[in-house]
Amino acid sequence: MKKTKQLRELIESKQLEFIMEAHSALSAKIVEEAGFKGIWASGLSLSAALGVRDNNEASWTQVLDILEFMSDATSIPILLDGDTGYGNFNNARRLVKKLEQRDIPGVCIEDKLFPKTNSFIKGEAQPLADINEFCGKIKAMKDSQNDEDFVVVSRVEAFIAGWGLKEALKRAEAYRQAGTDAVLIHSKRSDMTEIEAFMKEWGNRLPVIIVPTKYYSVPTDKFSDLGISLSIWANHNLRSSITAMQKTSAQIYYDKSLINVEKNVSPLEEVFRLQKAEELDIAEKLYLSSA
Ligand code: SPV
Ligand code: MG
């Protein structure tokens, strides 16, 4: 099934679904092998892996280049965290064209200003986009997609910026009317009170997506009870790799030897398997006369 259709089905399915963060082709492949049906190309993780901040310091074409590797390495759909769409409606609709060319089936845009800042850094100091301008961006994106199943998710940052429920609902409804396929409602609270209040008023006008990074201790059953469509585990491959690499580097530095780490790291055979080394071996026998 084409990736756009896969992503649309994930978002529109009646039960709660999950996608997992990746920030490279390797991590994307690991997400797929774990069993996930979709990948979150996290702006935070992509930027961190590039050694820059989550403030649009990496250009959108640099992000696109990584996405191309991620998409080539996997067969499940990728939802790109497209920040604010990297500019105005014109930049955002060009982004849609380029994503479609690379078989990236959907993008999430957030109602902040370019260059954005991560929602967990001084969220309340962050200005929100003008509602009409953001609706124009959604319309331009939807009008420019070639594949009817390409997904545009609109992320409401009203709670993050401290504007409250009324503003969150007003924005979500405006984005729905502009033609978005789903709404992502974000919260930085450690409980789900904001999300719960939103869901009670929202009903099921459109699928709702959440990012429970800060309310990680809320049982997942609660998400389905509230009628959430999709939960994004947003940065846990990046964070687990940081922990693992810090440990390994420190150990080798301290020991001046590999003796204590060999048993704790993936064998080289696993690296070769993930790279599909075997396929090249077979192809060489077929196509290289000397092999
Ligand atoms: C990301 O993963 O980059 C996100 C989610 O946008 S958050 O970091 O919670 O803003
Ligand atoms: Mg982000």
PDB file of C-alpha atoms and ligand atoms in Angstrom:
ATOM      1  CA  MET A   1       0.000   0.000   0.000  1.00  0.00           C
ATOM      2  CA  LYS A   2       1.329   3.474  -0.833  1.00  0.00           C
ATOM      3  CA  LYS A   3       2.723   5.386   2.133  1.00  0.00           C
ATOM      4  CA  THR A   4       0.180   8.202   1.950  1.00  0.00           C
ATOM      5  CA  LYS A   5      -2.670   5.714   2.284  1.00  0.00           C
ATOM      6  CA  GLN A   6      -0.886   3.930   5.146  1.00  0.00           C
ATOM      7  CA  LEU A   7      -0.489   7.205   7.037  1.00  0.00           C
ATOM      8  CA  ARG A   8      -4.065   8.274   6.382  1.00  0.00           C
ATOM      9  CA  GLU A   9      -5.353   4.924   7.671  1.00  0.00           C
ATOM     10  CA  LEU A  10      -3.208   5.236  10.805  1.00  0.00           C
ATOM     11  CA  ILE A  11      -4.618   8.663  11.560  1.00  0.00           C
ATOM     12  CA  GLU A  12      -8.210   7.824  10.679  1.00  0.00           C
ATOM     13  CA  SER A  13      -8.379   4.360  12.255  1.00  0.00           C
ATOM     14  CA  LYS A  14     -10.926   3.924  15.007  1.00  0.00           C
ATOM     15  CA  GLN A  15      -8.414   2.701  17.557  1.00  0.00           C
ATOM     16  CA  LEU A  16      -5.523   4.488  19.216  1.00  0.00           C
ATOM     17  CA  GLU A  17      -2.331   4.157  17.148  1.00  0.00           C
ATOM     18  CA  PHE A  18       1.309   4.972  17.871  1.00  0.00           C
ATOM     19  CA  ILE A  19       4.238   6.299  15.909  1.00  0.00           C
ATOM     20  CA  MET A  20       7.825   6.474  17.075  1.00  0.00           C
ATOM     21  CA  GLU A  21      10.542   9.043  16.608  1.00  0.00           C
ATOM     22  CA  ALA A  22      13.482   8.572  14.285  1.00  0.00           C
ATOM     23  CA  HIS A  23      16.127  11.023  13.146  1.00  0.00           C
ATOM     24  CA  SER A  24      18.226   9.013  10.675  1.00  0.00           C
ATOM     25  CA  ALA A  25      17.806   6.135   8.253  1.00  0.00           C
ATOM     26  CA  LEU A  26      19.208   3.741  10.845  1.00  0.00           C
ATOM     27  CA  SER A  27      16.847   4.811  13.612  1.00  0.00           C
ATOM     28  CA  ALA A  28      13.933   4.793  11.135  1.00  0.00           C
ATOM     29  CA  LYS A  29      14.733   1.216  10.233  1.00  0.00           C
ATOM     30  CA  ILE A  30      14.913   0.245  13.891  1.00  0.00           C
ATOM     31  CA  VAL A  31      11.472   1.788  14.466  1.00  0.00           C
ATOM     32  CA  GLU A  32      10.015  -0.265  11.622  1.00  0.00           C
ATOM     33  CA  GLU A  33      11.641  -3.494  12.825  1.00  0.00           C
ATOM     34  CA  ALA A  34      10.267  -2.902  16.330  1.00  0.00           C
ATOM     35  CA  GLY A  35       6.782  -3.182  14.827  1.00  0.00           C
ATOM     36  CA  PHE A  36       5.623   0.423  14.580  1.00  0.00           C
ATOM     37  CA  LYS A  37       3.341   1.338  11.691  1.00  0.00           C
ATOM     38  CA  GLY A  38       4.719   4.840  11.318  1.00  0.00           C
ATOM     39  CA  ILE A  39       7.642   7.154  12.021  1.00  0.00           C
ATOM     40  CA  TRP A  40       7.777  10.641  13.536  1.00  0.00           C
ATOM     41  CA  ALA A  41      10.600  12.629  11.943  1.00  0.00           C
ATOM     42  CA  SER A  42      11.069  14.841  14.980  1.00  0.00           C
ATOM     43  CA  GLY A  43      12.435  18.334  14.475  1.00  0.00           C
ATOM     44  CA  LEU A  44      14.032  18.211  17.899  1.00  0.00           C
ATOM     45  CA  SER A  45      15.759  14.914  17.194  1.00  0.00           C
ATOM     46  CA  LEU A  46      16.820  15.749  13.641  1.00  0.00           C
ATOM     47  CA  SER A  47      18.337  19.031  14.761  1.00  0.00           C
ATOM     48  CA  ALA A  48      20.017  17.495  17.816  1.00  0.00           C
ATOM     49  CA  ALA A  49      21.524  14.732  15.683  1.00  0.00           C
ATOM     50  CA  LEU A  50      22.923  17.436  13.395  1.00  0.00           C
ATOM     51  CA  GLY A  51      24.424  19.205  16.400  1.00  0.00           C
ATOM     52  CA  VAL A  52      22.227  22.287  16.106  1.00  0.00           C
ATOM     53  CA  ARG A  53      19.266  23.729  18.027  1.00  0.00           C
ATOM     54  CA  ASP A  54      15.570  23.162  17.397  1.00  0.00           C
ATOM     55  CA  ASN A  55      15.321  26.715  16.026  1.00  0.00           C
ATOM     56  CA  ASN A  56      15.368  26.072  12.275  1.00  0.00           C
ATOM     57  CA  GLU A  57      19.144  26.280  12.261  1.00  0.00           C
ATOM     58  CA  ALA A  58      19.208  23.315   9.869  1.00  0.00           C
ATOM     59  CA  SER A  59      17.735  24.400   6.547  1.00  0.00           C
ATOM     60  CA  TRP A  60      14.624  22.677   5.219  1.00  0.00           C
ATOM     61  CA  THR A  61      16.569  21.141   2.347  1.00  0.00           C
ATOM     62  CA  GLN A  62      19.067  19.681   4.822  1.00  0.00           C
ATOM     63  CA  VAL A  63      16.120  18.109   6.652  1.00  0.00           C
ATOM     64  CA  LEU A  64      14.784  16.844   3.323  1.00  0.00           C
ATOM     65  CA  ASP A  65      18.080  15.129   2.533  1.00  0.00           C
ATOM     66  CA  ILE A  66      17.930  13.139   5.779  1.00  0.00           C
ATOM     67  CA  LEU A  67      14.278  12.303   5.170  1.00  0.00           C
ATOM     68  CA  GLU A  68      15.164  10.862   1.798  1.00  0.00           C
ATOM     69  CA  PHE A  69      17.548   8.386   3.440  1.00  0.00           C
ATOM     70  CA  MET A  70      14.952   7.594   6.110  1.00  0.00           C
ATOM     71  CA  SER A  71      12.261   6.965   3.519  1.00  0.00           C
ATOM     72  CA  ASP A  72      14.521   4.839   1.304  1.00  0.00           C
ATOM     73  CA  ALA A  73      15.439   2.637   4.267  1.00  0.00           C
ATOM     74  CA  THR A  74      11.852   1.900   5.341  1.00  0.00           C
ATOM     75  CA  SER A  75       8.457   0.835   4.054  1.00  0.00           C
ATOM     76  CA  ILE A  76       6.261   2.480   6.704  1.00  0.00           C
ATOM     77  CA  PRO A  77       5.077   6.090   6.434  1.00  0.00           C
ATOM     78  CA  ILE A  78       6.966   9.049   7.876  1.00  0.00           C
ATOM     79  CA  LEU A  79       5.140  12.022   9.358  1.00  0.00           C
ATOM     80  CA  LEU A  80       7.505  14.981   9.149  1.00  0.00           C
ATOM     81  CA  ASP A  81       7.582  17.479  11.971  1.00  0.00           C
ATOM     82  CA  GLY A  82       7.611  20.401   9.549  1.00  0.00           C
ATOM     83  CA  ASP A  83       7.837  23.099  12.249  1.00  0.00           C
ATOM     84  CA  THR A  84       6.089  26.197  10.858  1.00  0.00           C
ATOM     85  CA  GLY A  85       6.431  25.088   7.250  1.00  0.00           C
ATOM     86  CA  TYR A  86       9.755  26.958   6.985  1.00  0.00           C
ATOM     87  CA  GLY A  87       8.226  30.282   5.980  1.00  0.00           C
ATOM     88  CA  ASN A  88       4.876  31.491   4.697  1.00  0.00           C
ATOM     89  CA  PHE A  89       2.220  29.664   2.618  1.00  0.00           C
ATOM     90  CA  ASN A  90       4.481  29.700  -0.409  1.00  0.00           C
ATOM     91  CA  ASN A  91       7.370  27.958   1.350  1.00  0.00           C
ATOM     92  CA  ALA A  92       4.964  25.476   2.940  1.00  0.00           C
ATOM     93  CA  ARG A  93       3.334  24.479  -0.345  1.00  0.00           C
ATOM     94  CA  ARG A  94       6.716  23.999  -1.967  1.00  0.00           C
ATOM     95  CA  LEU A  95       7.615  21.761   0.972  1.00  0.00           C
ATOM     96  CA  VAL A  96       4.567  19.586   0.201  1.00  0.00           C
ATOM     97  CA  LYS A  97       5.693  19.194  -3.420  1.00  0.00           C
ATOM     98  CA  LYS A  98       9.191  18.173  -2.379  1.00  0.00           C
ATOM     99  CA  LEU A  99       7.914  15.742   0.266  1.00  0.00           C
ATOM    100  CA  GLU A 100       5.663  14.046  -2.260  1.00  0.00           C
ATOM    101  CA  GLN A 101       8.599  13.662  -4.642  1.00  0.00           C
ATOM    102  CA  ARG A 102      10.492  11.815  -1.910  1.00  0.00           C
ATOM    103  CA  ASP A 103       7.592   9.607  -0.854  1.00  0.00           C
ATOM    104  CA  ILE A 104       7.152  11.350   2.508  1.00  0.00           C
ATOM    105  CA  PRO A 105       3.388  11.017   3.000  1.00  0.00           C
ATOM    106  CA  GLY A 106       2.594  13.745   5.509  1.00  0.00           C
ATOM    107  CA  VAL A 107       3.702  16.801   7.416  1.00  0.00           C
ATOM    108  CA  CYS A 108       2.722  18.486  10.637  1.00  0.00           C
ATOM    109  CA  ILE A 109       2.911  22.268  10.850  1.00  0.00           C
ATOM    110  CA  GLU A 110       2.634  24.261  14.066  1.00  0.00           C
ATOM    111  CA  ASP A 111       1.021  27.655  14.590  1.00  0.00           C
ATOM    112  CA  LYS A 112       4.118  29.534  15.681  1.00  0.00           C
ATOM    113  CA  LEU A 113       6.473  31.909  13.883  1.00  0.00           C
ATOM    114  CA  PHE A 114       9.587  31.121  11.838  1.00  0.00           C
ATOM    115  CA  PRO A 115      12.187  30.566  13.219  1.00  0.00           C
ATOM    116  CA  LYS A 116      10.453  28.477  15.872  1.00  0.00           C
ATOM    117  CA  THR A 117      11.696  27.331  19.272  1.00  0.00           C
ATOM    118  CA  ASN A 118      11.041  23.962  20.884  1.00  0.00           C
ATOM    119  CA  SER A 119       7.768  24.015  22.826  1.00  0.00           C
ATOM    120  CA  PHE A 120       9.501  22.981  26.048  1.00  0.00           C
ATOM    121  CA  ILE A 121      11.829  25.978  26.008  1.00  0.00           C
ATOM    122  CA  LYS A 122      10.118  29.132  27.317  1.00  0.00           C
ATOM    123  CA  GLY A 123       6.811  28.071  25.754  1.00  0.00           C
ATOM    124  CA  GLU A 124       4.890  31.012  27.132  1.00  0.00           C
ATOM    125  CA  ALA A 125       7.240  33.520  25.574  1.00  0.00           C
ATOM    126  CA  GLN A 126       6.506  32.154  22.121  1.00  0.00           C
ATOM    127  CA  PRO A 127       4.227  34.162  19.852  1.00  0.00           C
ATOM    128  CA  LEU A 128       1.520  32.281  17.988  1.00  0.00           C
ATOM    129  CA  ALA A 129       0.832  32.655  14.283  1.00  0.00           C
ATOM    130  CA  ASP A 130      -2.059  34.810  13.138  1.00  0.00           C
ATOM    131  CA  ILE A 131      -5.022  32.462  12.698  1.00  0.00           C
ATOM    132  CA  ASN A 132      -5.951  33.676   9.213  1.00  0.00           C
ATOM    133  CA  GLU A 133      -2.396  33.509   8.005  1.00  0.00           C
ATOM    134  CA  PHE A 134      -2.042  29.966   9.328  1.00  0.00           C
ATOM    135  CA  CYS A 135      -5.333  28.932   7.698  1.00  0.00           C
ATOM    136  CA  GLY A 136      -4.044  30.293   4.376  1.00  0.00           C
ATOM    137  CA  LYS A 137      -0.952  28.137   4.826  1.00  0.00           C
ATOM    138  CA  ILE A 138      -3.060  25.015   5.432  1.00  0.00           C
ATOM    139  CA  LYS A 139      -5.196  25.765   2.364  1.00  0.00           C
ATOM    140  CA  ALA A 140      -2.148  26.340   0.177  1.00  0.00           C
ATOM    141  CA  MET A 141      -0.635  23.051   1.324  1.00  0.00           C
ATOM    142  CA  LYS A 142      -3.830  21.089   0.728  1.00  0.00           C
ATOM    143  CA  ASP A 143      -4.317  22.734  -2.674  1.00  0.00           C
ATOM    144  CA  SER A 144      -0.809  21.851  -3.809  1.00  0.00           C
ATOM    145  CA  GLN A 145      -0.733  18.135  -2.969  1.00  0.00           C
ATOM    146  CA  ASN A 146      -0.924  15.782  -5.947  1.00  0.00           C
ATOM    147  CA  ASP A 147      -1.870  12.675  -4.003  1.00  0.00           C
ATOM    148  CA  GLU A 148      -5.268  13.033  -2.356  1.00  0.00           C
ATOM    149  CA  ASP A 149      -4.075  10.922   0.579  1.00  0.00           C
ATOM    150  CA  PHE A 150      -1.153  13.181   1.509  1.00  0.00           C
ATOM    151  CA  VAL A 151      -1.724  14.257   5.116  1.00  0.00           C
ATOM    152  CA  VAL A 152      -1.460  17.757   6.566  1.00  0.00           C
ATOM    153  CA  VAL A 153      -1.599  17.855  10.369  1.00  0.00           C
ATOM    154  CA  SER A 154      -2.084  21.198  12.121  1.00  0.00           C
ATOM    155  CA  ARG A 155      -0.547  21.607  15.535  1.00  0.00           C
ATOM    156  CA  VAL A 156      -2.189  23.894  18.052  1.00  0.00           C
ATOM    157  CA  GLU A 157       0.274  25.557  20.424  1.00  0.00           C
ATOM    158  CA  ALA A 158      -2.273  27.566  22.414  1.00  0.00           C
ATOM    159  CA  PHE A 159      -1.724  25.580  25.638  1.00  0.00           C
ATOM    160  CA  ILE A 160       2.060  25.754  25.248  1.00  0.00           C
ATOM    161  CA  ALA A 161       1.892  29.543  24.881  1.00  0.00           C
ATOM    162  CA  GLY A 162      -0.466  29.855  27.877  1.00  0.00           C
ATOM    163  CA  TRP A 163      -3.545  30.968  25.939  1.00  0.00           C
ATOM    164  CA  GLY A 164      -5.930  28.381  27.332  1.00  0.00           C
ATOM    165  CA  LEU A 165      -8.789  26.184  26.164  1.00  0.00           C
ATOM    166  CA  LYS A 166     -10.899  28.778  24.382  1.00  0.00           C
ATOM    167  CA  GLU A 167      -8.050  29.793  22.116  1.00  0.00           C
ATOM    168  CA  ALA A 168      -7.059  26.158  21.525  1.00  0.00           C
ATOM    169  CA  LEU A 169     -10.592  25.276  20.409  1.00  0.00           C
ATOM    170  CA  LYS A 170     -10.931  28.405  18.287  1.00  0.00           C
ATOM    171  CA  ARG A 171      -7.717  27.590  16.474  1.00  0.00           C
ATOM    172  CA  ALA A 172      -8.431  23.893  16.016  1.00  0.00           C
ATOM    173  CA  GLU A 173     -11.848  24.693  14.538  1.00  0.00           C
ATOM    174  CA  ALA A 174     -10.388  27.317  12.189  1.00  0.00           C
ATOM    175  CA  TYR A 175      -7.740  24.830  10.998  1.00  0.00           C
ATOM    176  CA  ARG A 176     -10.451  22.194  10.484  1.00  0.00           C
ATOM    177  CA  GLN A 177     -12.404  24.605   8.317  1.00  0.00           C
ATOM    178  CA  ALA A 178      -9.239  25.419   6.371  1.00  0.00           C
ATOM    179  CA  GLY A 179      -9.024  21.746   5.417  1.00  0.00           C
ATOM    180  CA  THR A 180      -6.475  20.151   7.718  1.00  0.00           C
ATOM    181  CA  ASP A 181      -6.630  16.345   8.009  1.00  0.00           C
ATOM    182  CA  ALA A 182      -5.955  16.144  11.750  1.00  0.00           C
ATOM    183  CA  VAL A 183      -5.156  18.325  14.741  1.00  0.00           C
ATOM    184  CA  LEU A 184      -2.179  17.886  17.037  1.00  0.00           C
ATOM    185  CA  ILE A 185      -2.896  19.351  20.439  1.00  0.00           C
ATOM    186  CA  HIS A 186       0.228  19.917  22.496  1.00  0.00           C
ATOM    187  CA  SER A 187       0.635  20.365  26.240  1.00  0.00           C
ATOM    188  CA  LYS A 188       3.634  20.781  28.492  1.00  0.00           C
ATOM    189  CA  ARG A 189       1.802  19.803  31.670  1.00  0.00           C
ATOM    190  CA  SER A 190       2.713  16.601  33.502  1.00  0.00           C
ATOM    191  CA  ASP A 191      -0.962  15.592  33.574  1.00  0.00           C
ATOM    192  CA  MET A 192      -3.621  15.466  30.868  1.00  0.00           C
ATOM    193  CA  THR A 193      -5.997  18.102  32.193  1.00  0.00           C
ATOM    194  CA  GLU A 194      -5.585  20.421  29.212  1.00  0.00           C
ATOM    195  CA  ILE A 195      -5.894  17.605  26.686  1.00  0.00           C
ATOM    196  CA  GLU A 196      -8.898  16.166  28.506  1.00  0.00           C
ATOM    197  CA  ALA A 197     -10.684  19.526  28.550  1.00  0.00           C
ATOM    198  CA  PHE A 198      -9.953  19.950  24.839  1.00  0.00           C
ATOM    199  CA  MET A 199     -11.234  16.469  23.933  1.00  0.00           C
ATOM    200  CA  LYS A 200     -14.485  16.978  25.854  1.00  0.00           C
ATOM    201  CA  GLU A 201     -15.322  20.055  23.773  1.00  0.00           C
ATOM    202  CA  TRP A 202     -13.841  18.838  20.507  1.00  0.00           C
ATOM    203  CA  GLY A 203     -15.769  15.589  20.281  1.00  0.00           C
ATOM    204  CA  ASN A 204     -14.625  13.857  17.138  1.00  0.00           C
ATOM    205  CA  ARG A 205     -14.708  16.642  14.616  1.00  0.00           C
ATOM    206  CA  LEU A 206     -11.314  15.473  13.283  1.00  0.00           C
ATOM    207  CA  PRO A 207      -8.673  12.969  14.452  1.00  0.00           C
ATOM    208  CA  VAL A 208      -6.566  14.273  17.342  1.00  0.00           C
ATOM    209  CA  ILE A 209      -2.852  13.563  17.798  1.00  0.00           C
ATOM    210  CA  ILE A 210      -0.895  13.990  21.026  1.00  0.00           C
ATOM    211  CA  VAL A 211       2.747  14.064  22.131  1.00  0.00           C
ATOM    212  CA  PRO A 212       2.843  12.770  25.717  1.00  0.00           C
ATOM    213  CA  THR A 213       6.520  13.582  26.383  1.00  0.00           C
ATOM    214  CA  LYS A 214       5.749  15.556  29.555  1.00  0.00           C
ATOM    215  CA  TYR A 215       2.785  13.485  30.752  1.00  0.00           C
ATOM    216  CA  TYR A 216       4.632  10.205  30.285  1.00  0.00           C
ATOM    217  CA  SER A 217       3.299   8.765  33.536  1.00  0.00           C
ATOM    218  CA  VAL A 218      -0.348   8.951  32.446  1.00  0.00           C
ATOM    219  CA  PRO A 219      -1.469   5.387  31.571  1.00  0.00           C
ATOM    220  CA  THR A 220      -1.892   4.927  27.833  1.00  0.00           C
ATOM    221  CA  ASP A 221      -5.446   3.595  28.333  1.00  0.00           C
ATOM    222  CA  LYS A 222      -6.421   7.136  29.193  1.00  0.00           C
ATOM    223  CA  PHE A 223      -5.498   8.246  25.656  1.00  0.00           C
ATOM    224  CA  SER A 224      -7.986   5.826  24.118  1.00  0.00           C
ATOM    225  CA  ASP A 225     -10.624   6.664  26.734  1.00  0.00           C
ATOM    226  CA  LEU A 226     -10.382  10.283  25.623  1.00  0.00           C
ATOM    227  CA  GLY A 227     -10.713   9.332  21.941  1.00  0.00           C
ATOM    228  CA  ILE A 228      -7.166  10.205  20.875  1.00  0.00           C
ATOM    229  CA  SER A 229      -6.295   8.865  17.400  1.00  0.00           C
ATOM    230  CA  LEU A 230      -2.539   8.860  17.431  1.00  0.00           C
ATOM    231  CA  SER A 231       0.153   9.159  20.078  1.00  0.00           C
ATOM    232  CA  ILE A 232       3.674  10.221  19.133  1.00  0.00           C
ATOM    233  CA  TRP A 233       6.592   8.905  21.178  1.00  0.00           C
ATOM    234  CA  ALA A 234       8.556  11.928  20.107  1.00  0.00           C
ATOM    235  CA  ASN A 235      12.216  11.758  21.066  1.00  0.00           C
ATOM    236  CA  HIS A 236      13.061   8.517  22.805  1.00  0.00           C
ATOM    237  CA  ASN A 237      15.384   7.042  20.200  1.00  0.00           C
ATOM    238  CA  LEU A 238      17.452  10.199  20.229  1.00  0.00           C
ATOM    239  CA  ARG A 239      17.557  10.238  24.026  1.00  0.00           C
ATOM    240  CA  SER A 240      18.349   6.547  24.371  1.00  0.00           C
ATOM    241  CA  SER A 241      21.170   6.868  21.844  1.00  0.00           C
ATOM    242  CA  ILE A 242      22.622   9.809  23.783  1.00  0.00           C
ATOM    243  CA  THR A 243      22.659   7.732  26.973  1.00  0.00           C
ATOM    244  CA  ALA A 244      24.204   4.721  25.207  1.00  0.00           C
ATOM    245  CA  MET A 245      26.874   6.708  23.374  1.00  0.00           C
ATOM    246  CA  GLN A 246      27.844   8.718  26.448  1.00  0.00           C
ATOM    247  CA  LYS A 247      28.290   5.486  28.394  1.00  0.00           C
ATOM    248  CA  THR A 248      30.307   3.778  25.680  1.00  0.00           C
ATOM    249  CA  SER A 249      32.565   6.759  24.974  1.00  0.00           C
ATOM    250  CA  ALA A 250      33.264   7.321  28.670  1.00  0.00           C
ATOM    251  CA  GLN A 251      34.035   3.654  29.258  1.00  0.00           C
ATOM    252  CA  ILE A 252      36.455   3.386  26.337  1.00  0.00           C
ATOM    253  CA  TYR A 253      38.104   6.688  27.256  1.00  0.00           C
ATOM    254  CA  TYR A 254      38.563   5.557  30.852  1.00  0.00           C
ATOM    255  CA  ASP A 255      39.730   2.011  30.041  1.00  0.00           C
ATOM    256  CA  LYS A 256      41.864   2.843  26.990  1.00  0.00           C
ATOM    257  CA  SER A 257      40.557  -0.520  25.851  1.00  0.00           C
ATOM    258  CA  LEU A 258      37.508  -2.084  24.239  1.00  0.00           C
ATOM    259  CA  ILE A 259      37.383  -4.990  26.646  1.00  0.00           C
ATOM    260  CA  ASN A 260      34.471  -3.744  28.768  1.00  0.00           C
ATOM    261  CA  VAL A 261      32.249  -2.554  25.957  1.00  0.00           C
ATOM    262  CA  GLU A 262      32.385  -5.304  23.348  1.00  0.00           C
ATOM    263  CA  LYS A 263      29.668  -7.363  25.054  1.00  0.00           C
ATOM    264  CA  ASN A 264      27.420  -4.302  25.414  1.00  0.00           C
ATOM    265  CA  VAL A 265      27.412  -3.058  21.834  1.00  0.00           C
ATOM    266  CA  SER A 266      25.746  -4.460  18.728  1.00  0.00           C
ATOM    267  CA  PRO A 267      27.956  -6.959  16.933  1.00  0.00           C
ATOM    268  CA  LEU A 268      29.288  -5.863  13.557  1.00  0.00           C
ATOM    269  CA  GLU A 269      27.116  -8.542  11.948  1.00  0.00           C
ATOM    270  CA  GLU A 270      24.072  -6.613  13.177  1.00  0.00           C
ATOM    271  CA  VAL A 271      25.373  -3.448  11.545  1.00  0.00           C
ATOM    272  CA  PHE A 272      25.886  -5.319   8.257  1.00  0.00           C
ATOM    273  CA  ARG A 273      22.402  -6.846   8.506  1.00  0.00           C
ATOM    274  CA  LEU A 274      20.802  -3.453   9.006  1.00  0.00           C
ATOM    275  CA  GLN A 275      22.716  -2.195   5.957  1.00  0.00           C
ATOM    276  CA  LYS A 276      21.502  -5.177   3.903  1.00  0.00           C
ATOM    277  CA  ALA A 277      25.065  -6.240   3.116  1.00  0.00           C
ATOM    278  CA  GLU A 278      23.810  -9.656   2.020  1.00  0.00           C
ATOM    279  CA  GLU A 279      21.745  -8.178  -0.792  1.00  0.00           C
ATOM    280  CA  LEU A 280      24.865  -6.650  -2.333  1.00  0.00           C
ATOM    281  CA  ASP A 281      26.611  -9.989  -2.116  1.00  0.00           C
ATOM    282  CA  ILE A 282      23.805 -11.625  -4.088  1.00  0.00           C
ATOM    283  CA  ALA A 283      23.690  -8.764  -6.594  1.00  0.00           C
ATOM    284  CA  GLU A 284      27.432  -8.989  -7.204  1.00  0.00           C
ATOM    285  CA  LYS A 285      27.072 -12.645  -8.099  1.00  0.00           C
ATOM    286  CA  LEU A 286      24.396 -11.663 -10.588  1.00  0.00           C
ATOM    287  CA  TYR A 287      25.923  -8.566 -12.108  1.00  0.00           C
ATOM    288  CA  LEU A 288      29.691  -8.633 -11.585  1.00  0.00           C
ATOM    289  CA  SER A 289      31.241 -11.075 -14.000  1.00  0.00           C
ATOM    290  CA  SER A 290      34.348 -11.487 -11.837  1.00  0.00           C
ATOM    291  CA  ALA A 291      32.458 -12.227  -8.581  1.00  0.00           C
TER     292      ALA A 291
HETATM  293  C1  SPV B   1       9.522  17.309  18.070  1.00  0.00           C
HETATM  294  O1  SPV B   1       9.672  16.098  18.310  1.00  0.00           O
HETATM  295  O2  SPV B   1      10.373  18.002  17.532  1.00  0.00           O
HETATM  296  C2  SPV B   1       8.293  17.977  18.477  1.00  0.00           C
HETATM  297  C3  SPV B   1       7.600  17.544  19.663  1.00  0.00           C
HETATM  298  O3  SPV B   1       7.930  18.953  17.853  1.00  0.00           O
HETATM  299  S1  SPV B   1       8.108  18.579  20.942  1.00  0.00           S
HETATM  300  O4  SPV B   1       9.532  18.399  21.137  1.00  0.00           O
HETATM  301  O5  SPV B   1       7.337  18.120  22.082  1.00  0.00           O
HETATM  302  O6  SPV B   1       7.791  19.947  20.630  1.00  0.00           O
HETATM  303 MG    MG B   2       9.367  19.761  16.744  1.00  0.00          MG
END
